mmCIF file of C-alpha atoms in Angstrom:
data_model
loop_
_atom_site.group_PDB
_atom_site.id
_atom_site.type_symbol
_atom_site.label_atom_id
_atom_site.label_comp_id
_atom_site.label_asym_id
_atom_site.label_seq_id
_atom_site.Cartn_x
_atom_site.Cartn_y
_atom_site.Cartn_z
ATOM 1 C CA MET A 1 205.849 209.429 172.319
ATOM 2 C CA LYS A 2 204.523 210.578 169.217
ATOM 3 C CA LYS A 3 200.745 209.812 168.758
ATOM 4 C CA ILE A 4 199.994 208.056 165.139
ATOM 5 C CA GLY A 5 195.758 208.802 164.720
ATOM 6 C CA ILE A 6 193.535 208.150 162.032
ATOM 7 C CA LEU A 7 190.243 210.161 161.371
ATOM 8 C CA PHE A 8 187.909 208.144 159.840
ATOM 9 C CA GLY A 9 183.969 207.638 159.117
ATOM 10 C CA GLN A 10 181.432 204.798 158.106
ATOM 11 C CA GLU A 11 184.311 202.244 157.572
ATOM 12 C CA ARG A 12 185.656 199.863 159.771
ATOM 13 C CA SER A 13 188.168 197.538 158.892
ATOM 14 C CA PHE A 14 191.608 199.700 157.730
ATOM 15 C CA PRO A 15 191.159 202.199 160.511
ATOM 16 C CA GLN A 16 191.702 199.268 163.349
ATOM 17 C CA ALA A 17 193.745 196.810 161.375
ATOM 18 C CA PHE A 18 196.059 200.021 160.730
ATOM 19 C CA VAL A 19 196.204 200.949 164.386
ATOM 20 C CA ASP A 20 196.825 197.745 165.716
ATOM 21 C CA ARG A 21 199.495 197.071 162.938
ATOM 22 C CA VAL A 22 201.336 200.065 163.838
ATOM 23 C CA ASN A 23 201.046 199.148 167.734
ATOM 24 C CA GLN A 24 202.226 195.614 166.872
ATOM 25 C CA LYS A 25 205.448 196.802 165.518
ATOM 26 C CA GLY A 26 206.869 197.981 168.511
ATOM 27 C CA GLU A 27 208.344 201.393 167.433
ATOM 28 C CA LYS A 28 210.249 203.013 170.342
ATOM 29 C CA GLY A 29 208.402 206.231 171.475
ATOM 30 C CA ILE A 30 205.242 205.991 168.776
ATOM 31 C CA THR A 31 202.078 204.349 169.223
ATOM 32 C CA ALA A 32 198.630 204.415 167.270
ATOM 33 C CA GLU A 33 195.062 205.378 168.147
ATOM 34 C CA PHE A 34 191.952 206.725 166.487
ATOM 35 C CA VAL A 35 192.105 210.095 167.043
ATOM 36 C CA LYS A 36 190.194 211.753 169.690
ATOM 37 C CA ILE A 37 188.658 215.623 169.472
ATOM 38 C CA SER A 38 186.803 216.939 172.310
ATOM 39 C CA LYS A 39 187.803 220.742 171.803
ATOM 40 C CA VAL A 40 189.576 222.428 168.958
ATOM 41 C CA PHE A 41 191.136 225.945 169.854
ATOM 42 C CA GLN A 42 193.262 227.967 166.989
ATOM 43 C CA ALA A 43 196.829 228.047 167.328
ATOM 44 C CA GLU A 44 196.814 225.581 169.910
ATOM 45 C CA GLU A 45 199.614 222.647 170.326
ATOM 46 C CA PRO A 46 198.757 219.322 168.460
ATOM 47 C CA GLU A 47 198.377 216.322 170.205
ATOM 48 C CA TYR A 48 199.624 213.867 166.912
ATOM 49 C CA ALA A 49 202.493 213.701 165.139
ATOM 50 C CA VAL A 50 200.901 212.878 162.263
ATOM 51 C CA ILE A 51 196.800 211.764 161.115
ATOM 52 C CA ILE A 52 196.062 209.545 158.502
ATOM 53 C CA ASP A 53 192.720 211.481 156.848
ATOM 54 C CA ARG A 54 190.211 209.524 155.896
ATOM 55 C CA ILE A 55 186.848 211.684 156.450
ATOM 56 C CA SER A 56 187.340 215.122 156.023
ATOM 57 C CA GLN A 57 186.382 215.087 152.349
ATOM 58 C CA ASP A 58 182.915 215.084 153.715
ATOM 59 C CA VAL A 59 182.912 216.737 157.339
ATOM 60 C CA PRO A 60 184.411 220.313 156.828
ATOM 61 C CA PHE A 61 184.630 220.658 160.212
ATOM 62 C CA TYR A 62 187.404 217.864 160.261
ATOM 63 C CA ARG A 63 188.903 219.862 157.293
ATOM 64 C CA ALA A 64 189.630 222.843 159.457
ATOM 65 C CA TYR A 65 190.288 220.897 162.452
ATOM 66 C CA LEU A 66 193.349 219.157 160.184
ATOM 67 C CA LYS A 67 194.747 222.536 159.031
ATOM 68 C CA ASN A 68 195.124 223.922 162.470
ATOM 69 C CA ALA A 69 197.239 220.888 163.765
ATOM 70 C CA ALA A 70 199.363 220.571 160.310
ATOM 71 C CA MET A 71 200.266 224.221 161.762
ATOM 72 C CA GLY A 72 201.828 222.677 164.779
ATOM 73 C CA GLY A 73 203.177 220.661 162.751
ATOM 74 C CA THR A 74 201.307 217.445 162.419
ATOM 75 C CA ALA A 75 201.709 215.838 159.410
ATOM 76 C CA VAL A 76 198.468 215.020 157.991
ATOM 77 C CA ILE A 77 198.237 212.249 154.953
ATOM 78 C CA ASN A 78 197.088 213.464 153.053
ATOM 79 C CA ASN A 79 198.060 217.253 152.990
ATOM 80 C CA PRO A 80 194.523 219.260 153.902
ATOM 81 C CA PHE A 81 195.682 222.669 152.083
ATOM 82 C CA TRP A 82 196.803 220.598 148.979
ATOM 83 C CA TRP A 83 193.354 218.872 149.056
ATOM 84 C CA SER A 84 191.068 221.852 149.291
ATOM 85 C CA ALA A 85 192.517 223.171 146.339
ATOM 86 C CA ASP A 86 193.130 220.193 144.640
ATOM 87 C CA GLU A 87 190.531 218.985 141.888
ATOM 88 C CA LYS A 88 190.089 216.675 138.607
ATOM 89 C CA PHE A 89 189.680 218.776 135.736
ATOM 90 C CA PHE A 90 193.222 220.409 137.368
ATOM 91 C CA ASN A 91 194.310 216.906 138.144
ATOM 92 C CA ASN A 92 193.686 216.297 133.634
ATOM 93 C CA ALA A 93 195.722 219.561 133.098
ATOM 94 C CA LEU A 94 198.443 218.751 135.103
ATOM 95 C CA ALA A 95 199.018 215.294 133.886
ATOM 96 C CA GLU A 96 199.005 216.444 130.236
ATOM 97 C CA ASN A 97 201.461 218.714 131.045
ATOM 98 C CA ILE A 98 204.016 216.263 132.601
ATOM 99 C CA GLY A 99 203.415 213.936 129.649
ATOM 100 C CA VAL A 100 201.072 211.310 131.133
ATOM 101 C CA PRO A 101 198.349 210.084 128.970
ATOM 102 C CA VAL A 102 194.783 210.678 129.856
ATOM 103 C CA PRO A 103 191.467 211.408 128.041
ATOM 104 C CA LYS A 104 190.456 214.237 126.024
ATOM 105 C CA THR A 105 188.423 216.400 128.345
ATOM 106 C CA ALA A 106 186.257 220.037 128.832
ATOM 107 C CA LEU A 107 185.358 221.723 131.593
ATOM 108 C CA ILE A 108 181.382 222.522 131.546
ATOM 109 C CA PRO A 109 179.715 225.350 133.302
ATOM 110 C CA SER A 110 176.706 224.890 135.666
ATOM 111 C CA ARG A 111 173.180 224.201 134.511
ATOM 112 C CA GLU A 112 171.726 227.003 137.250
ATOM 113 C CA HIS A 113 173.261 230.144 138.637
ATOM 114 C CA PRO A 114 175.300 229.339 142.122
ATOM 115 C CA ASP A 115 173.204 230.611 144.976
ATOM 116 C CA ASP A 116 173.363 234.270 145.329
ATOM 117 C CA THR A 117 174.565 235.445 141.761
ATOM 118 C CA THR A 118 172.574 236.321 138.373
ATOM 119 C CA GLU A 119 172.756 236.160 134.308
ATOM 120 C CA LYS A 120 174.924 239.250 135.583
ATOM 121 C CA SER A 121 177.329 237.654 137.122
ATOM 122 C CA PHE A 122 178.301 236.187 134.276
ATOM 123 C CA GLU A 123 179.584 238.724 131.528
ATOM 124 C CA ASN A 124 182.405 236.969 130.571
ATOM 125 C CA LEU A 125 180.993 233.777 129.595
ATOM 126 C CA THR A 126 179.933 233.587 125.819
ATOM 127 C CA MET A 127 176.609 231.887 126.267
ATOM 128 C CA PRO A 128 175.616 229.615 124.164
ATOM 129 C CA MET A 129 178.867 228.331 124.164
ATOM 130 C CA ASP A 130 180.753 226.598 121.283
ATOM 131 C CA TRP A 131 179.606 223.285 121.760
ATOM 132 C CA ASP A 132 180.221 221.860 118.419
ATOM 133 C CA ALA A 133 183.799 222.626 118.998
ATOM 134 C CA ILE A 134 183.541 221.298 122.468
ATOM 135 C CA PHE A 135 181.872 217.841 121.191
ATOM 136 C CA GLU A 136 184.639 217.812 118.621
ATOM 137 C CA TYR A 137 187.053 217.598 120.288
ATOM 138 C CA THR A 138 185.786 214.933 122.542
ATOM 139 C CA GLY A 139 183.995 213.049 120.665
ATOM 140 C CA PHE A 140 180.545 210.741 121.705
ATOM 141 C CA PRO A 141 180.514 208.579 123.175
ATOM 142 C CA ALA A 142 181.637 210.567 126.227
ATOM 143 C CA TYR A 143 181.046 210.425 130.111
ATOM 144 C CA MET A 144 180.073 213.789 132.067
ATOM 145 C CA LYS A 145 180.828 213.595 135.786
ATOM 146 C CA PRO A 146 181.596 216.726 138.054
ATOM 147 C CA PHE A 147 184.951 218.944 137.663
ATOM 148 C CA ASP A 148 186.163 217.769 141.786
ATOM 149 C CA GLY A 149 183.763 214.879 142.214
ATOM 150 C CA GLY A 150 184.124 210.979 143.293
ATOM 151 C CA GLY A 151 182.164 208.053 144.569
ATOM 152 C CA TRP A 152 180.546 207.803 140.980
ATOM 153 C CA LYS A 153 178.321 210.542 142.104
ATOM 154 C CA GLU A 154 176.715 212.024 139.195
ATOM 155 C CA VAL A 155 178.281 210.276 136.312
ATOM 156 C CA TYR A 156 176.656 209.746 132.762
ATOM 157 C CA LYS A 157 176.941 208.263 129.600
ATOM 158 C CA LEU A 158 176.367 209.947 126.978
ATOM 159 C CA HIS A 159 175.605 208.840 123.097
ATOM 160 C CA ASP A 160 175.126 212.693 121.550
ATOM 161 C CA LYS A 161 174.617 216.191 122.095
ATOM 162 C CA GLU A 162 170.924 215.502 122.380
ATOM 163 C CA ASP A 163 171.509 213.723 125.051
ATOM 164 C CA PHE A 164 174.117 215.800 126.737
ATOM 165 C CA PHE A 165 171.747 218.420 126.918
ATOM 166 C CA ASP A 166 169.035 216.513 128.560
ATOM 167 C CA LYS A 167 171.402 215.263 130.926
ATOM 168 C CA HIS A 168 173.151 218.705 131.818
ATOM 169 C CA SER A 169 170.061 219.728 132.365
ATOM 170 C CA GLN A 170 169.665 217.678 135.268
ATOM 171 C CA THR A 171 172.939 219.508 136.710
ATOM 172 C CA LYS A 172 171.804 221.818 138.705
ATOM 173 C CA GLN A 173 174.786 224.104 140.062
ATOM 174 C CA THR A 174 177.189 221.696 139.653
ATOM 175 C CA VAL A 175 180.252 221.751 137.752
ATOM 176 C CA MET A 176 180.429 219.494 135.159
ATOM 177 C CA MET A 177 183.266 218.022 132.662
ATOM 178 C CA LEU A 178 182.898 216.546 129.570
ATOM 179 C CA GLN A 179 185.282 213.471 128.769
ATOM 180 C CA GLU A 180 186.008 211.545 125.830
ATOM 181 C CA GLU A 181 185.403 207.184 126.324
ATOM 182 C CA ILE A 182 188.082 205.469 126.203
ATOM 183 C CA MET A 183 187.781 201.963 124.705
ATOM 184 C CA PHE A 184 190.270 199.999 126.923
ATOM 185 C CA GLU A 185 191.815 196.044 126.332
ATOM 186 C CA GLU A 186 193.064 195.996 129.840
ATOM 187 C CA TYR A 187 192.161 198.089 133.199
ATOM 188 C CA TYR A 188 194.735 198.312 136.609
ATOM 189 C CA ARG A 189 194.124 200.371 139.805
ATOM 190 C CA CYS A 190 197.119 201.318 141.674
ATOM 191 C CA TYR A 191 197.570 202.205 145.119
ATOM 192 C CA CYS A 192 201.017 204.855 145.918
ATOM 193 C CA ILE A 193 202.072 205.363 149.475
ATOM 194 C CA GLY A 194 204.522 207.754 150.167
ATOM 195 C CA GLY A 195 205.296 208.774 146.438
ATOM 196 C CA LYS A 196 207.665 205.609 146.668
ATOM 197 C CA TYR A 197 205.260 202.042 147.210
ATOM 198 C CA VAL A 198 203.027 201.092 144.626
ATOM 199 C CA ARG A 199 200.766 198.601 144.116
ATOM 200 C CA ILE A 200 199.451 197.883 140.954
ATOM 201 C CA MET A 201 196.219 195.566 141.236
ATOM 202 C CA GLN A 202 193.813 194.150 138.179
ATOM 203 C CA TYR A 203 190.986 196.260 137.738
ATOM 204 C CA GLU A 204 186.919 195.798 136.763
ATOM 205 C CA PRO A 205 185.311 198.658 136.572
ATOM 206 C CA ARG A 206 182.119 197.215 135.138
ATOM 207 C CA ASN A 207 182.145 194.368 137.897
ATOM 208 C CA PRO A 208 180.455 195.170 140.886
ATOM 209 C CA HIS A 209 182.457 196.813 143.509
ATOM 210 C CA HIS A 210 183.041 193.757 145.658
ATOM 211 C CA LEU A 211 184.154 192.040 142.335
ATOM 212 C CA ARG A 212 185.883 194.752 140.605
ATOM 213 C CA TYR A 213 189.378 193.372 141.823
ATOM 214 C CA VAL A 214 190.228 190.488 139.267
ATOM 215 C CA ILE A 215 192.623 188.078 140.749
ATOM 216 C CA ASP A 216 193.200 185.257 137.527
ATOM 217 C CA GLY A 217 193.457 187.352 134.352
ATOM 218 C CA PRO A 218 196.375 186.626 132.111
ATOM 219 C CA LYS A 219 199.965 187.997 132.906
ATOM 220 C CA PRO A 220 200.727 191.515 131.747
ATOM 221 C CA SER A 221 203.914 192.697 130.004
ATOM 222 C CA ALA A 222 206.788 193.587 132.585
ATOM 223 C CA LYS A 223 206.519 196.599 129.767
ATOM 224 C CA LEU A 224 203.539 197.561 130.599
ATOM 225 C CA LEU A 225 203.834 197.291 134.339
ATOM 226 C CA LYS A 226 207.078 199.532 134.350
ATOM 227 C CA THR A 227 204.912 202.500 132.375
ATOM 228 C CA ILE A 228 202.330 201.970 134.923
ATOM 229 C CA GLU A 229 204.408 202.146 137.726
ATOM 230 C CA GLU A 230 206.276 205.027 136.451
ATOM 231 C CA TYR A 231 203.283 207.150 135.393
ATOM 232 C CA THR A 232 201.719 206.497 138.727
ATOM 233 C CA LEU A 233 205.027 207.370 141.065
ATOM 234 C CA LYS A 234 205.285 210.744 138.532
ATOM 235 C CA LEU A 235 201.140 211.655 139.144
ATOM 236 C CA ASN A 236 201.673 211.668 142.782
ATOM 237 C CA LYS A 237 205.128 213.596 142.608
ATOM 238 C CA TYR A 238 203.222 216.218 141.173
ATOM 239 C CA LEU A 239 200.406 216.000 143.112
ATOM 240 C CA GLY A 240 201.971 215.608 146.605
ATOM 241 C CA TYR A 241 199.589 212.814 147.660
ATOM 242 C CA ASP A 242 201.205 210.737 150.426
ATOM 243 C CA PHE A 243 197.860 208.099 150.051
ATOM 244 C CA ASN A 244 196.112 207.719 146.574
ATOM 245 C CA THR A 245 195.091 205.443 143.813
ATOM 246 C CA VAL A 246 195.926 205.703 140.440
ATOM 247 C CA GLU A 247 193.581 204.135 137.852
ATOM 248 C CA PHE A 248 194.803 203.226 133.826
ATOM 249 C CA ALA A 249 192.704 202.566 130.881
ATOM 250 C CA VAL A 250 195.019 200.366 128.357
ATOM 251 C CA ARG A 251 194.262 201.580 124.777
ATOM 252 C CA ASN A 252 196.225 199.973 122.365
ATOM 253 C CA GLY A 253 199.555 199.431 125.389
ATOM 254 C CA ILE A 254 199.162 202.941 126.018
ATOM 255 C CA PRO A 255 198.295 203.315 129.717
ATOM 256 C CA ILE A 256 195.830 206.298 130.169
ATOM 257 C CA ALA A 257 195.270 207.791 133.034
ATOM 258 C CA ILE A 258 191.501 207.809 134.238
ATOM 259 C CA ASP A 259 191.423 209.020 137.130
ATOM 260 C CA PHE A 260 193.726 209.935 140.306
ATOM 261 C CA CYS A 261 192.501 212.135 142.622
ATOM 262 C CA ASN A 262 191.655 209.466 145.725
ATOM 263 C CA PRO A 263 193.157 210.628 148.326
ATOM 264 C CA ALA A 264 190.770 208.714 150.643
ATOM 265 C CA PRO A 265 190.835 205.724 148.641
ATOM 266 C CA ASP A 266 188.870 203.055 149.319
ATOM 267 C CA ALA A 267 190.927 199.976 151.804
ATOM 268 C CA GLY A 268 188.262 197.792 152.719
ATOM 269 C CA VAL A 269 189.306 193.954 153.025
ATOM 270 C CA GLU A 270 184.861 193.638 151.474
ATOM 271 C CA SER A 271 185.748 195.289 148.895
ATOM 272 C CA VAL A 272 189.857 195.136 147.531
ATOM 273 C CA GLY A 273 190.455 191.463 148.735
ATOM 274 C CA ALA A 274 192.524 190.380 151.314
ATOM 275 C CA GLU A 275 196.052 190.674 149.469
ATOM 276 C CA ASN A 276 195.822 193.958 148.984
ATOM 277 C CA PHE A 277 194.167 194.480 152.094
ATOM 278 C CA GLU A 278 197.283 193.363 153.701
ATOM 279 C CA TRP A 279 199.703 195.322 151.797
ATOM 280 C CA VAL A 280 198.174 198.399 151.783
ATOM 281 C CA VAL A 281 197.735 198.222 155.651
ATOM 282 C CA GLU A 282 201.685 197.439 155.937
ATOM 283 C CA THR A 283 202.879 200.022 154.138
ATOM 284 C CA ALA A 284 200.300 202.794 155.412
ATOM 285 C CA ALA A 285 201.369 201.888 158.957
ATOM 286 C CA THR A 286 205.346 201.054 157.624
ATOM 287 C CA TYR A 287 204.824 204.796 156.140
ATOM 288 C CA SER A 288 203.516 206.519 159.393
ATOM 289 C CA ILE A 289 206.268 205.469 161.308
ATOM 290 C CA GLU A 290 208.502 206.444 158.486
ATOM 291 C CA LYS A 291 206.860 210.220 159.285
ATOM 292 C CA ALA A 292 206.579 210.028 162.568
ATOM 293 C CA LYS A 293 210.271 209.777 163.354
ATOM 294 C CA ALA A 294 211.193 213.028 160.656
ATOM 295 C CA GLN A 295 208.279 214.719 161.954
ATOM 296 C CA LYS A 296 209.121 218.084 164.369
ATOM 297 C CA PHE A 297 206.221 219.862 166.283
ATOM 298 C CA GLY A 298 206.511 223.861 165.200
ATOM 299 C CA GLN A 299 207.523 223.003 161.847
ATOM 300 C CA ASP A 300 205.566 222.070 158.499
ATOM 301 C CA ASN A 301 205.966 217.944 157.840
ATOM 302 C CA LEU A 302 203.525 218.355 155.460
ATOM 303 C CA THR A 303 204.324 216.720 152.001
ATOM 304 C CA TRP A 304 203.861 219.488 148.790
ATOM 305 C CA GLY A 305 203.448 217.954 145.412
ATOM 306 C CA GLU A 306 205.996 219.803 142.770
ATOM 307 C CA TYR A 307 203.689 221.963 141.374
ATOM 308 C CA VAL A 308 203.434 223.932 143.856
ATOM 309 C CA LYS A 309 207.109 223.784 144.861
ATOM 310 C CA THR A 310 208.051 224.808 141.187
ATOM 311 C CA SER A 311 205.490 226.931 141.597
ATOM 312 C CA ALA A 312 206.804 228.791 144.543
ATOM 313 C CA ALA A 313 210.110 229.041 143.403
ATOM 314 C CA GLY A 314 209.254 230.569 139.755
ATOM 315 C CA THR A 315 211.223 227.597 137.732
ATOM 316 C CA PRO A 316 209.719 225.466 134.980
ATOM 317 C CA LEU A 317 207.397 222.790 136.038
ATOM 318 C CA ILE A 318 209.061 219.430 134.039
ATOM 319 C CA GLY A 319 212.462 221.383 134.119
ATOM 320 C CA LYS A 320 215.193 219.209 135.578
ATOM 321 C CA ALA A 321 212.354 217.425 138.426
ATOM 322 C CA LYS A 322 213.978 213.612 138.855
ATOM 323 C CA ALA A 323 211.328 210.926 139.448
ATOM 324 C CA THR A 324 210.989 209.488 142.481
ATOM 325 C CA ALA A 325 213.068 206.831 143.844
ATOM 326 C CA LYS A 326 211.513 203.158 142.554
ATOM 327 C CA PRO A 327 210.123 201.398 145.133
ATOM 328 C CA LYS A 328 210.438 197.175 145.618
ATOM 329 C CA ALA A 329 208.829 195.366 142.440
ATOM 330 C CA PRO A 330 205.346 195.688 142.768
ATOM 331 C CA ALA A 331 203.530 192.481 143.845
ATOM 332 C CA LYS A 332 202.088 190.165 140.618
ATOM 333 C CA ALA A 333 199.642 191.800 138.786
ATOM 334 C CA ALA A 334 197.871 190.440 135.986
ATOM 335 C CA ALA A 335 195.199 192.437 133.676
ATOM 336 C CA PRO A 336 191.532 191.099 132.971
ATOM 337 C CA LYS A 337 190.733 189.505 129.488
ATOM 338 C CA ALA A 338 191.523 190.960 126.546
ATOM 339 C CA LYS A 339 187.953 193.194 125.308
ATOM 340 C CA LYS A 340 186.760 196.302 124.419
ATOM 341 C CA ALA A 341 185.185 197.888 127.536
ATOM 342 C CA SER A 342 184.156 201.606 127.956
ATOM 343 C CA THR A 343 185.633 204.131 131.466
ATOM 344 C CA THR A 344 182.560 204.756 133.664
ATOM 345 C CA LYS A 345 184.822 206.224 136.192
ATOM 346 C CA LYS A 346 183.239 208.908 139.037
#
């Protein structure tokens, strides 16, 4: 019997629905449950064929547990080794290199020295930095946010350089990034599961959390939806995420990727709505079963993105890589009413 486990924190609706759905499918030799951990020994034979990880970003103990399990052959969704190395500033740089539009973004050092360092630890850093060049690059208004953050934490909208220096003085040891503001007419959030299943959803980031998934906006063009789908698949192919969300702000008809480092994305019925919830539960269950059937203990069953694979092979990043096979046509998606708004992303 192969077991599929889900590792989670405070969320409730998705984990229970996921386990129930896998078990309702009645696949011979496959069952699902909440992950149970009573002890962890190095290099032990793992108990689970597949684990969906929803919490290790906040619990280092779980991250170490998952890496140990992956070494023995557990297919962890998402790859805990890559997730440990990934962050938002790198993602933006990668997107630009593979031809996906992103906001202009600059990396900003922490205001305070990290623990156990002094000014002598920063001999290679020119201070003051070339702030004028940085501000000219991003322009104002702009957004400042942690280079590896999420969950809408420490996000600042800045109107001018004085505002920047005032807010930056509050960031302590956090490395930040400064990003141009994107004025958009339409906004979308997209689930991507297995690097092939895509769900394009209308989204309004200015609304309260439980009202952000727009239901009755006007129908977007087929061309725009196709481009969004292609960009979503391309980003996840190169990053190597099995379960992620990608957000796009559409400016002058061009979808600009705003946020695509969400490997434990919101999937609660209370926020995403019943239809989106049903899609993510069903698709996650289907994909997890696919992974369980292909999984073999004693070998690597993780998903690795094209960035890692081309680096290891010594081949060009974009080379002759082909797009992932197209999934079924996404369910109906519609844009919010056309109006100018600004990105306030995590």
